[in-house]
PDB file of C-alpha atoms in Angstrom:
ATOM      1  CA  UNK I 210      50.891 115.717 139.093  1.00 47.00           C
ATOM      2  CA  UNK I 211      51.217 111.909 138.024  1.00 48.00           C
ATOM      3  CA  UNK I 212      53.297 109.080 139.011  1.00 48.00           C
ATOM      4  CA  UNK I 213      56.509 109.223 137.591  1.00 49.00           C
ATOM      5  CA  UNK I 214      57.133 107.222 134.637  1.00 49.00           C
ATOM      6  CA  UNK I 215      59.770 104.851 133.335  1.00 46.00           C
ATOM      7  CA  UNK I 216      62.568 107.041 131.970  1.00 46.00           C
ATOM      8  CA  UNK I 217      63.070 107.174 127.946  1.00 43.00           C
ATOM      9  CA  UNK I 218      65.439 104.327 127.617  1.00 42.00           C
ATOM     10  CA  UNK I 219      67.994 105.988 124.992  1.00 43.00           C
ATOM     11  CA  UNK I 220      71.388 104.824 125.314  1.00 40.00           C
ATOM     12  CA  UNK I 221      73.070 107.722 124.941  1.00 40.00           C
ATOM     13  CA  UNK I 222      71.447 109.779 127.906  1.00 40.00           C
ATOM     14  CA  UNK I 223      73.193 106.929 130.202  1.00 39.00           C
ATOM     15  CA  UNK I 224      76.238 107.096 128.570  1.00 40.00           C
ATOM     16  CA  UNK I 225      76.560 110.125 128.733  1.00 40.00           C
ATOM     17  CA  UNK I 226      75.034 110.752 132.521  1.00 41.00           C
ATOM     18  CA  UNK I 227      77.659 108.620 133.935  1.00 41.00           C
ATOM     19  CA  UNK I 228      80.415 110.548 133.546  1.00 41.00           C
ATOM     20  CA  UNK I 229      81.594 114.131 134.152  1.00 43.00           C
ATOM     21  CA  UNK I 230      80.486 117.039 132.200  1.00 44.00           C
ATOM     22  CA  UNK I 231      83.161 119.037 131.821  1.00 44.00           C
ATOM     23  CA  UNK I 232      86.333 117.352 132.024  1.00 42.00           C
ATOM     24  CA  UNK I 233      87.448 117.810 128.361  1.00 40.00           C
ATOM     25  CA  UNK I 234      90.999 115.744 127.939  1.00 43.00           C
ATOM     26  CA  UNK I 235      93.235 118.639 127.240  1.00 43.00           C
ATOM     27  CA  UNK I 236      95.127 120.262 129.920  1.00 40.00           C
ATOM     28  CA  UNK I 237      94.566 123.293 128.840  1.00 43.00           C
ATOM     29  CA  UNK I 238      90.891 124.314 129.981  1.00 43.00           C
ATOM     30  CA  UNK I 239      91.085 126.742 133.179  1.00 44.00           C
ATOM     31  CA  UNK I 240      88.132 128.488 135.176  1.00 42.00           C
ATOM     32  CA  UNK I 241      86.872 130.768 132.637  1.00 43.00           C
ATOM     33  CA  UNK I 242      86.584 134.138 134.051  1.00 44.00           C
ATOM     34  CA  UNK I 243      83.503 135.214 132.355  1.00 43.00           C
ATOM     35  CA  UNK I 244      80.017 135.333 134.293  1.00 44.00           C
ATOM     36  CA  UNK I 245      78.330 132.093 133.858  1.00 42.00           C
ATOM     37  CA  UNK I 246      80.649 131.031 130.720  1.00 40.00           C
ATOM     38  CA  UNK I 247      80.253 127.486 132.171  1.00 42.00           C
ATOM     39  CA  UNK I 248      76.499 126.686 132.566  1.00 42.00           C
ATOM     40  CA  UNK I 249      76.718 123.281 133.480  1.00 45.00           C
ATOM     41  CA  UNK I 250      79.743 122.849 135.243  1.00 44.00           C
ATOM     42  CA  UNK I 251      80.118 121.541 138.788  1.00 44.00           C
ATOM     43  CA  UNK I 252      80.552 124.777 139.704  1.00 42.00           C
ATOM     44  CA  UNK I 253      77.184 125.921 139.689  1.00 40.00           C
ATOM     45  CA  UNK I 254      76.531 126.086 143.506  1.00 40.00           C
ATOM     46  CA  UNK I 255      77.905 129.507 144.299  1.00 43.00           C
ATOM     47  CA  UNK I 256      77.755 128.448 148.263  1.00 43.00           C
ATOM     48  CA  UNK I 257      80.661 126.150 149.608  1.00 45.00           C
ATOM     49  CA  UNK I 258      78.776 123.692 151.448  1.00 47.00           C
ATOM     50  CA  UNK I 259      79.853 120.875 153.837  1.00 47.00           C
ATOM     51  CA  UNK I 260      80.515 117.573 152.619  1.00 48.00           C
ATOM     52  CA  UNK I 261      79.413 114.665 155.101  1.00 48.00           C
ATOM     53  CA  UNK I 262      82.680 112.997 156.428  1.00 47.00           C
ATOM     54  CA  UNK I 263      82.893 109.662 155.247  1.00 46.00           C
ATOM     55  CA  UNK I 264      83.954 107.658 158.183  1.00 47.00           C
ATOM     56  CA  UNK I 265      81.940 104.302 157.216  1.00 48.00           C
ATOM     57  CA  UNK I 266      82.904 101.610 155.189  1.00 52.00           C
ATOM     58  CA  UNK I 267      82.910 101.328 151.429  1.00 55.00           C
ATOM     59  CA  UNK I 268      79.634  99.902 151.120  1.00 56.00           C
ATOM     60  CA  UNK I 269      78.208 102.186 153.187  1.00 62.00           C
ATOM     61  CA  UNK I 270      79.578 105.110 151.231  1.00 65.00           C
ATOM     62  CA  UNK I 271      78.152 103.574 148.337  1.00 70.00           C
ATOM     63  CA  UNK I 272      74.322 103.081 149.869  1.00 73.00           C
ATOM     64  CA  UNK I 273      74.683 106.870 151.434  1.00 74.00           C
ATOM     65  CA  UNK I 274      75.837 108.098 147.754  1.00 73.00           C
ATOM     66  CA  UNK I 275      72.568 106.795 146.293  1.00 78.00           C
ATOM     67  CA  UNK I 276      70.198 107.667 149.127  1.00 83.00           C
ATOM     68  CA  UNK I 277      71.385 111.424 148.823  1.00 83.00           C
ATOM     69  CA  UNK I 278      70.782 111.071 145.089  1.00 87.00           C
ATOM     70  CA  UNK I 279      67.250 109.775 145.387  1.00 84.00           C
ATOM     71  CA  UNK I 280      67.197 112.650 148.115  1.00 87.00           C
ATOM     72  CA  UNK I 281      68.456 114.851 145.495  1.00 90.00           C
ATOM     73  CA  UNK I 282      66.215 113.965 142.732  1.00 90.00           C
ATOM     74  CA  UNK I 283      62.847 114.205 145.512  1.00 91.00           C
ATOM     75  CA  UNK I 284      63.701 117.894 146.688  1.00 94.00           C
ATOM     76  CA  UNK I 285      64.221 118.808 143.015  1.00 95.00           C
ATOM     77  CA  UNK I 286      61.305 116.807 141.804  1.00 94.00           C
ATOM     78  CA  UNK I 287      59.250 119.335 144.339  1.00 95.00           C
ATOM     79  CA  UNK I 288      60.972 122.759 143.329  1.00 97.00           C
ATOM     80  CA  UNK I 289      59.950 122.402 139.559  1.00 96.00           C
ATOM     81  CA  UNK I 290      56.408 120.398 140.010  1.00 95.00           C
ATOM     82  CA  UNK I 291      55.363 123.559 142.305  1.00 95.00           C
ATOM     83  CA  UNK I 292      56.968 125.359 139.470  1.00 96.00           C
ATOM     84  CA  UNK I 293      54.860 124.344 137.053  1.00 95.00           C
ATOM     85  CA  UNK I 294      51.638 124.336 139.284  1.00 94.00           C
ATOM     86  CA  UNK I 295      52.419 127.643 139.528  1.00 95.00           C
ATOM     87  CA  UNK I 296      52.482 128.595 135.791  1.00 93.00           C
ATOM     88  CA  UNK I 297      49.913 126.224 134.924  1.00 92.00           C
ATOM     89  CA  UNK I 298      52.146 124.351 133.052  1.00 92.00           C
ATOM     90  CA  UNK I 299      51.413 120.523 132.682  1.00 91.00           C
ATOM     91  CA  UNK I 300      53.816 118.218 132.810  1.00 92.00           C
ATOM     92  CA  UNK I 301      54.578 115.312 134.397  1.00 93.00           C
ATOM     93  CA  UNK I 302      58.179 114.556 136.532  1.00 94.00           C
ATOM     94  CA  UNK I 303      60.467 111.729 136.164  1.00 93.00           C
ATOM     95  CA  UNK I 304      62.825 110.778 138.648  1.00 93.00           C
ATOM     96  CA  UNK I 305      65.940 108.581 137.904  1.00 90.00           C
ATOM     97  CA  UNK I 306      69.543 107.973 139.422  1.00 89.00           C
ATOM     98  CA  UNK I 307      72.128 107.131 136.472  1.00 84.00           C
ATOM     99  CA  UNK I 308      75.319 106.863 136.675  1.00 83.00           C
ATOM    100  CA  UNK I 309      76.265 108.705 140.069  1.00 85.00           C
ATOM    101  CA  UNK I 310      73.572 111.622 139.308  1.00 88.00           C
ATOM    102  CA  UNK I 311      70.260 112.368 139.881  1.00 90.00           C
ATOM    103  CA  UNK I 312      68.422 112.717 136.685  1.00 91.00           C
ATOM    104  CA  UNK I 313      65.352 114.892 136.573  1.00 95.00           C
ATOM    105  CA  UNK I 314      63.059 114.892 133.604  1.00 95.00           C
ATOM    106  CA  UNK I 315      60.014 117.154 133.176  1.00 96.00           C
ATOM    107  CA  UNK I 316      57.980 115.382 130.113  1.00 95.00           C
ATOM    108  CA  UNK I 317      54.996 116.503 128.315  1.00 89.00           C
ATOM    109  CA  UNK I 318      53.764 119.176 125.427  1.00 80.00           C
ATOM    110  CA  UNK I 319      53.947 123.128 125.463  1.00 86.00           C
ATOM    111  CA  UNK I 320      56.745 123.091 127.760  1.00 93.00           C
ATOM    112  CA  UNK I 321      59.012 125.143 125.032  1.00 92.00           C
ATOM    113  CA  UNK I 322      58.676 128.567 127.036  1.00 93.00           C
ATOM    114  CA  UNK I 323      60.541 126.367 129.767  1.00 95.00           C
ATOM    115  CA  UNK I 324      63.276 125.801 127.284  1.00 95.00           C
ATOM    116  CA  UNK I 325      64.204 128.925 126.086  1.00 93.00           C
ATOM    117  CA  UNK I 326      66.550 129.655 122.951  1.00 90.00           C
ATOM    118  CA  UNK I 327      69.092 127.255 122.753  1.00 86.00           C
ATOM    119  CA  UNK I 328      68.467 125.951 125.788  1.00 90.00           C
ATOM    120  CA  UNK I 329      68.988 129.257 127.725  1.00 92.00           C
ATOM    121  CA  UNK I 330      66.106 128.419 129.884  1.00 95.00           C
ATOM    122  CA  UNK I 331      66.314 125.091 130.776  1.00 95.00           C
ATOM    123  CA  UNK I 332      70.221 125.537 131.920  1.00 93.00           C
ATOM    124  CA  UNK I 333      69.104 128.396 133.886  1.00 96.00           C
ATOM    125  CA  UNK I 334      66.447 126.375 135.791  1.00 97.00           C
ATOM    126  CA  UNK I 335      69.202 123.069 135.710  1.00 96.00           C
ATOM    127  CA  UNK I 336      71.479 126.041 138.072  1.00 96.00           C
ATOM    128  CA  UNK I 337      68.500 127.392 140.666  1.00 97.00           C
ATOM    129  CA  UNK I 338      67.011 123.546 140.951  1.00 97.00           C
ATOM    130  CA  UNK I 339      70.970 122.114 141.758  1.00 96.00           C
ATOM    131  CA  UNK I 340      71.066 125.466 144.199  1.00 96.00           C
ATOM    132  CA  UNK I 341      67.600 124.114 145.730  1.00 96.00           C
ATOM    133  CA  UNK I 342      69.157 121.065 146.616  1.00 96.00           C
ATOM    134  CA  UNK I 343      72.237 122.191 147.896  1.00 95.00           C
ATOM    135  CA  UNK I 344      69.969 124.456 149.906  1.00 95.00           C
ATOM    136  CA  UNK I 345      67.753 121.847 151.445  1.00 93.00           C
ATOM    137  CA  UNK I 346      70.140 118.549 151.820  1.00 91.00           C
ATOM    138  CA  UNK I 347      73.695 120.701 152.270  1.00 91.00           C
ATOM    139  CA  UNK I 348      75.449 118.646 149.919  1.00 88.00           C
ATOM    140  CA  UNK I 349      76.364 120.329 145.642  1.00 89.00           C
ATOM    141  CA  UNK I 350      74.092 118.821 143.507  1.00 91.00           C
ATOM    142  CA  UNK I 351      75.519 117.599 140.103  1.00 91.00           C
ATOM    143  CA  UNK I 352      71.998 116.927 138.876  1.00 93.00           C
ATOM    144  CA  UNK I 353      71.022 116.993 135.274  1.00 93.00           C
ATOM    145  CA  UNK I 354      68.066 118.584 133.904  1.00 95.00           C
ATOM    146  CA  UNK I 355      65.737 117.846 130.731  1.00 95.00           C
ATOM    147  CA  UNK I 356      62.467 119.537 129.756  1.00 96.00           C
ATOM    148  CA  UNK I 357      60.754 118.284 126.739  1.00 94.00           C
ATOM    149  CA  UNK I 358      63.520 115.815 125.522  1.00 94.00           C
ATOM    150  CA  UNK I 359      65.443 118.604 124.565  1.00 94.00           C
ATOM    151  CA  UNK I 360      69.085 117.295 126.354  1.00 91.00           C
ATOM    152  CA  UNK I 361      68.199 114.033 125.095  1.00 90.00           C
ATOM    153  CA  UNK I 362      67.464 115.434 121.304  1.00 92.00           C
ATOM    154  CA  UNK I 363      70.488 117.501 121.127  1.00 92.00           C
ATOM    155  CA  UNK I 364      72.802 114.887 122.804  1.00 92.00           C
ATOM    156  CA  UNK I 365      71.466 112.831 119.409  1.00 94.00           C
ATOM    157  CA  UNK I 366      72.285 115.344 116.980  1.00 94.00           C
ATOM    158  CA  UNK I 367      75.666 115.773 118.525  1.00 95.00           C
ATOM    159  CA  UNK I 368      76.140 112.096 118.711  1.00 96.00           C
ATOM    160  CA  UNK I 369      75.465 111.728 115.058  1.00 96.00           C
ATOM    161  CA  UNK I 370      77.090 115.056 114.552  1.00 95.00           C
ATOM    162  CA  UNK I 371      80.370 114.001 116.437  1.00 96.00           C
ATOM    163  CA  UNK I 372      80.626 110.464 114.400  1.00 95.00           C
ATOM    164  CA  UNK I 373      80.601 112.146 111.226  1.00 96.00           C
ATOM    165  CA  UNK I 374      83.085 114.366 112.309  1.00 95.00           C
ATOM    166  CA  UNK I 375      85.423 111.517 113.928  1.00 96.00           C
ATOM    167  CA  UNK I 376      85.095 109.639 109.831  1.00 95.00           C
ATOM    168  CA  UNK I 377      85.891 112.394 108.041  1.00 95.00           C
ATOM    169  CA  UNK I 378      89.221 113.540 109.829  1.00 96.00           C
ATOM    170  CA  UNK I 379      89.725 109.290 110.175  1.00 94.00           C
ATOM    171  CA  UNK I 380      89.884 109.231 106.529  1.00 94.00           C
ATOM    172  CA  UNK I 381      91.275 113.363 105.408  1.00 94.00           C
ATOM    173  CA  UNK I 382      94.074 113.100 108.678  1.00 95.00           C
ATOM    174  CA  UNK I 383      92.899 116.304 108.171  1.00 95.00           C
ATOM    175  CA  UNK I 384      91.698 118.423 111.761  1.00 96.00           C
ATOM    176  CA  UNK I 385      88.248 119.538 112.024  1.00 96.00           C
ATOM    177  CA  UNK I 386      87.379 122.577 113.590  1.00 96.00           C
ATOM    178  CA  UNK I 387      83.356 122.212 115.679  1.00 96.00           C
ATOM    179  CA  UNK I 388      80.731 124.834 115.773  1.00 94.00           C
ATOM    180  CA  UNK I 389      80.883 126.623 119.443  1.00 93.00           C
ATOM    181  CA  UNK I 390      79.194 124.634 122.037  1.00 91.00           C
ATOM    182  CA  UNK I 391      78.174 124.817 125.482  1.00 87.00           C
ATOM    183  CA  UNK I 392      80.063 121.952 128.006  1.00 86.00           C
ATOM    184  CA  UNK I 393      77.549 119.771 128.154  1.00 83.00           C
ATOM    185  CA  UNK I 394      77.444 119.789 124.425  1.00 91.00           C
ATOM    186  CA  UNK I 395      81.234 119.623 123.851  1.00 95.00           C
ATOM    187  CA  UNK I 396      81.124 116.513 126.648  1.00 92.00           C
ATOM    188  CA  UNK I 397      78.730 114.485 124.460  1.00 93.00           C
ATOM    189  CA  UNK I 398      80.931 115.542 121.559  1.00 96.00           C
ATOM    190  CA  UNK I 399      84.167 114.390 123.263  1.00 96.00           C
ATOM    191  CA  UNK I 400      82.634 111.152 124.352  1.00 95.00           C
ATOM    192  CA  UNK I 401      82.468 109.899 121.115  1.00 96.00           C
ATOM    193  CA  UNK I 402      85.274 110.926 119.478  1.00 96.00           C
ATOM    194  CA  UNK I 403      86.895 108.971 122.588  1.00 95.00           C
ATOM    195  CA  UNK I 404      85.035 105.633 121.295  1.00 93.00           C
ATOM    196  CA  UNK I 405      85.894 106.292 117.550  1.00 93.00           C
ATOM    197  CA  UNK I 406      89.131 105.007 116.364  1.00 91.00           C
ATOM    198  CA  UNK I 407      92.532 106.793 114.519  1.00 93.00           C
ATOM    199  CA  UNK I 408      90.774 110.194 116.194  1.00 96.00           C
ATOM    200  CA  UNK I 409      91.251 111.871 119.554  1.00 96.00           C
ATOM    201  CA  UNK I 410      89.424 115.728 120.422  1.00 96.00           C
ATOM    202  CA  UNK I 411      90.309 118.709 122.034  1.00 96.00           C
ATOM    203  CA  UNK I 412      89.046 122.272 123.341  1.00 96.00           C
ATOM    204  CA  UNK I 413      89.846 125.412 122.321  1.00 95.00           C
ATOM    205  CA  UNK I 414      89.034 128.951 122.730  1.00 94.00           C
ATOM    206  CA  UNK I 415      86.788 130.599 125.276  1.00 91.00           C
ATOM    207  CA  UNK I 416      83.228 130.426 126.574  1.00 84.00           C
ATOM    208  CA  UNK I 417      81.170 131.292 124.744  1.00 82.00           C
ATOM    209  CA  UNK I 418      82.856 130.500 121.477  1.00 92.00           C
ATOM    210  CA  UNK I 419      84.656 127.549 123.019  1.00 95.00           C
ATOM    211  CA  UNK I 420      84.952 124.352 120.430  1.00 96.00           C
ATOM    212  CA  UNK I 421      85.897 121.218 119.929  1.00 97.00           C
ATOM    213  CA  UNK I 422      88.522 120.352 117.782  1.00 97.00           C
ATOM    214  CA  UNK I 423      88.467 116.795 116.067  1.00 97.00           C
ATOM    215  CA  UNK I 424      91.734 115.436 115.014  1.00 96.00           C
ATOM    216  CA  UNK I 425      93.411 112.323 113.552  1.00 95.00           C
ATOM    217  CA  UNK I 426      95.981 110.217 115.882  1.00 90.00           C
ATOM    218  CA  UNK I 427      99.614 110.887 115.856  1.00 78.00           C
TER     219      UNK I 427
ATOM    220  CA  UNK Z  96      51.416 134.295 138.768  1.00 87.00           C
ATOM    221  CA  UNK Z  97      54.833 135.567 137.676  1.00 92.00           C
ATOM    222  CA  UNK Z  98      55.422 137.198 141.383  1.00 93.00           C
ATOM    223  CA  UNK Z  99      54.250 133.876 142.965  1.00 95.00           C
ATOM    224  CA  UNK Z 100      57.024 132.256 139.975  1.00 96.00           C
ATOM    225  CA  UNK Z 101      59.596 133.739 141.021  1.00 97.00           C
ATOM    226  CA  UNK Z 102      59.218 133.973 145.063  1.00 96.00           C
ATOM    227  CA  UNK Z 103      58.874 130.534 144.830  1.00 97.00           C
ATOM    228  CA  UNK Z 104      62.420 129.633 142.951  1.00 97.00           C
ATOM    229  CA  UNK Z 105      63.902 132.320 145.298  1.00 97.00           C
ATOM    230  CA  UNK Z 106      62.293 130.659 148.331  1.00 97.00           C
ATOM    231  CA  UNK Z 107      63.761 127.382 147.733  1.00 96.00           C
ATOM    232  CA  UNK Z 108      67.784 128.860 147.585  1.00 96.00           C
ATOM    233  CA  UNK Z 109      67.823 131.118 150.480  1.00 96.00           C
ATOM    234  CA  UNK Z 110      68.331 130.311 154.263  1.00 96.00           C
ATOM    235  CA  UNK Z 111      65.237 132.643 155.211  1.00 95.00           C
ATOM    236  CA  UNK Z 112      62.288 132.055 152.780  1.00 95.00           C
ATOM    237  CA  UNK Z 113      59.988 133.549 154.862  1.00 95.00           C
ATOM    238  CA  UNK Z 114      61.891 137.021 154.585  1.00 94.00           C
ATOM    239  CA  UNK Z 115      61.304 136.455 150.347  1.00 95.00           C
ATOM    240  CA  UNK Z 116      59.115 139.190 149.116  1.00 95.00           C
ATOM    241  CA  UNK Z 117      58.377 139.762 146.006  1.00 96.00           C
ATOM    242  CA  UNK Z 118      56.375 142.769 143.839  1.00 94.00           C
ATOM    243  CA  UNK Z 119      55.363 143.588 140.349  1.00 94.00           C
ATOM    244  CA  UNK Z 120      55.541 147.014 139.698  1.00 93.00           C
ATOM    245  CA  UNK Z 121      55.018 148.773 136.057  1.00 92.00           C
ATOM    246  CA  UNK Z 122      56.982 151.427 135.072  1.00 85.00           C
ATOM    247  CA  UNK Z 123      58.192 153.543 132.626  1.00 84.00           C
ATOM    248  CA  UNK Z 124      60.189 150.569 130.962  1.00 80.00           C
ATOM    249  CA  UNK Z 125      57.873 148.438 131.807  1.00 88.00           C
ATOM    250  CA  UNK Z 126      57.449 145.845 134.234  1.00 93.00           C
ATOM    251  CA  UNK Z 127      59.473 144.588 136.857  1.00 94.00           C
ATOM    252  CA  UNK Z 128      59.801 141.987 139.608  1.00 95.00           C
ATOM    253  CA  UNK Z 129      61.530 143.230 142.310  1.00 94.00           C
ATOM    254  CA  UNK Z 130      63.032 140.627 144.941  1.00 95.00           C
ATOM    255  CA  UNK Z 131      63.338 141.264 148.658  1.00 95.00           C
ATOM    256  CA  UNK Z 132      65.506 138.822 150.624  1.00 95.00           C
ATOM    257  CA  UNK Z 133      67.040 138.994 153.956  1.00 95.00           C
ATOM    258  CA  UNK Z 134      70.398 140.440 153.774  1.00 93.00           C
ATOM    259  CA  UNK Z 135      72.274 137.431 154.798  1.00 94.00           C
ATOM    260  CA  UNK Z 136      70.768 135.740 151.580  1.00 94.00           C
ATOM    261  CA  UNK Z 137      71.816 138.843 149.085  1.00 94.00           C
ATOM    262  CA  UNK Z 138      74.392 136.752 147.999  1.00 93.00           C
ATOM    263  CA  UNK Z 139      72.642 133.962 147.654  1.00 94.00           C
ATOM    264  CA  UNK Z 140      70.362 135.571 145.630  1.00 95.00           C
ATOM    265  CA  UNK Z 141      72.760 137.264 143.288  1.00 95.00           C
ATOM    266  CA  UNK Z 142      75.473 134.000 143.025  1.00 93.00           C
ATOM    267  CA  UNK Z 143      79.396 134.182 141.676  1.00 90.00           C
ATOM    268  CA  UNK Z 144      79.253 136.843 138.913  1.00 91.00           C
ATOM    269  CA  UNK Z 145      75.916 137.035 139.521  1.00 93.00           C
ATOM    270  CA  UNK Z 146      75.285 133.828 137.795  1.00 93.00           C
ATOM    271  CA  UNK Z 147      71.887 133.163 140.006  1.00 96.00           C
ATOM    272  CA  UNK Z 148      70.043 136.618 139.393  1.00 95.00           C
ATOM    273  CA  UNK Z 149      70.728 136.018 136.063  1.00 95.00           C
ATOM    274  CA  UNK Z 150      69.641 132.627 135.785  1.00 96.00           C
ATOM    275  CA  UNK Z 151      66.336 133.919 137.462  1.00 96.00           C
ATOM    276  CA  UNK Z 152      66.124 136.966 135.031  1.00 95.00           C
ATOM    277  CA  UNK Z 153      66.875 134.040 132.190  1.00 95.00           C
ATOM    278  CA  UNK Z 154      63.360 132.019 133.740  1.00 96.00           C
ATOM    279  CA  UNK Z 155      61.334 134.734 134.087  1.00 96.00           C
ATOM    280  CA  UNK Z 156      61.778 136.495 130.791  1.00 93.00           C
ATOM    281  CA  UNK Z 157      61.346 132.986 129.212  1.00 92.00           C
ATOM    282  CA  UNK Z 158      58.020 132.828 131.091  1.00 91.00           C
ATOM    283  CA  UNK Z 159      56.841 136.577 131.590  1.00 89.00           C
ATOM    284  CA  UNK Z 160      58.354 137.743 128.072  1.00 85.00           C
ATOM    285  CA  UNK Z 161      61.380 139.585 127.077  1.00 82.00           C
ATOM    286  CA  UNK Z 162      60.461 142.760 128.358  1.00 86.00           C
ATOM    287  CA  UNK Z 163      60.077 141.772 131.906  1.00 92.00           C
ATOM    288  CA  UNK Z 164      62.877 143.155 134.073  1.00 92.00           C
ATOM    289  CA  UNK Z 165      64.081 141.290 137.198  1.00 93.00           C
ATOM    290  CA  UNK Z 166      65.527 143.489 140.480  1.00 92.00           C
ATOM    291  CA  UNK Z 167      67.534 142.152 143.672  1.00 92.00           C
ATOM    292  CA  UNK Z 168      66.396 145.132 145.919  1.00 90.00           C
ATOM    293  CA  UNK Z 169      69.722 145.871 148.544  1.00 82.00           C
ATOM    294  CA  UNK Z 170      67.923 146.251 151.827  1.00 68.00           C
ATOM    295  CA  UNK Z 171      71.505 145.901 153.333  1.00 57.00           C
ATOM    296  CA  UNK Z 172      71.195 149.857 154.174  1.00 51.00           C
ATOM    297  CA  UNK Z 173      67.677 150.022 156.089  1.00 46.00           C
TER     298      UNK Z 173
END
């Protein structure tokens, strides 16, 4: 494989990388009890695993944080480049920290069988590559995953998709019901609505039907 | 290549990779990976709900095709 290269600078994948996936600001989202309803939730790793006890100073805290998410993104950066050796797939691995994450990238062409429908794929292969790093450092992984700039397309779409939304009820006072989407597709969603004014979201209904709901300030 | 696939995504989440076996085998329904693991790692293997066989069955259909079926053999008994 090659060097890693410079990450795609868009905006959005650091806005959104920097904060938690799931959270969603209504008080009512529980566990789902479904099998795997929640694909890119923090509760991924199935093991419980030992957190190091932080008996150092802040600064120290903060230095160990990002050494175990470089360490993160190196044991991951192994599990999928063997991967792909493997399948004789090319592509090429980029490594970032943003936010308090490990980013992971896999770039290149003809990577779509990697992807899946939806996305199907690549969130599978985001859950075994966090459970390969819990596995080798000990520590859950909240690592995100993109193959073929397809996080960073869709978090676009929804982006644009969300802004639109966030006008229309801004201007109707009207609510607007969102097509089902997956958490990390109802975070980006919720993200802006937060930053758009006279508008605030919510969640409702269950995985996998689970949508946002767009609607205009009290 | 699909056997050496998947031993190596189940190699990297168990405590005892070297106890990860792996074989394609072609039945009537067609073909199948089935997954060997040290019993300690069963659940490991299988995940909450069984959230991590079926995010292996979701990589390996998306590689091997749709008809591909993926097995977590219990060895618990032997």
């Amino acid at each position: 494989m090659s060097a890693p290269q410079l990450n795609q600078s868009d905006t959005a994948v650091t806005a959104e990388a920097t904060s938690d996936d799931v959270l969603v600001p209504s008080g009512t989202d529980t566990e789902p009890a479904l099998p795997d309803a929640d694909a890119v939730s923090d509760d991924a790793v199935v093991e419980p695993v030992e957190v190091v006890s932080d008996t150092d100073d802040d600064e120290d805290d903060d230095e160990e944080a990002d050494d175990l998410l470089v360490q993160e993104g190196d044991v991951a950066g192994d599990y999928l480049e063997r991967l792909l050796d493997i399948l004789d797939v090319d592509g090429d691995i980029d490594l970032d920290v943003e936010g308090d994450r490990a980013s992971v990238a896999v770039v290149g062409g003809g990577l779509s069988t990697l992807i899946g429908p939806d996305g199907a794929t690549l969130e599978a292969l985001q859950e075994l590559t966090r459970l390969a790093v819990a596995q080798s450092t000990g520590t859950r992984s909240r690592l995100m995953l993109d193959i073929g700039g397809y996080r960073a397309k869709r978090r676009a779409d929804l982006t644009a998709l969300g802004a639109e939304a966030a006008r229309r009820v801004a201007e109707s006072r009207q609510p607007e019901r969102l097509t089902a989407m997956n958490p990390f597709e109802r975070k980006v969603v919720h993200d802006v609505i937060a930053g758009a004014a006279g508008v605030r979201s919510e969640s409702e209904g269950e995985e996998p039907n689970r949508r946002v709901v767009v609607l205009p300030d009290a | 290549m699909l056997e050496e696939a998947l031993e190596h995504l189940v190699k990297g989440i168990v405590d005892n990779p070297d106890d990860v076996t792996v074989d394609l085998v072609t039945g009537r329904r067609g073909k199948t990976l089935e997954v060997r693991v040290h019993p300690d790692d069963l659940g490991k293997v299988i995940g909450r709900s069984g959230r991590t066989a079926k995010a292996l069955r979701q990589v390996m259909t998306g590689v091997g095709g749709r008809g591909l079926r993926v097995d977590v053999v219990d060895t618990d008994g032997r």
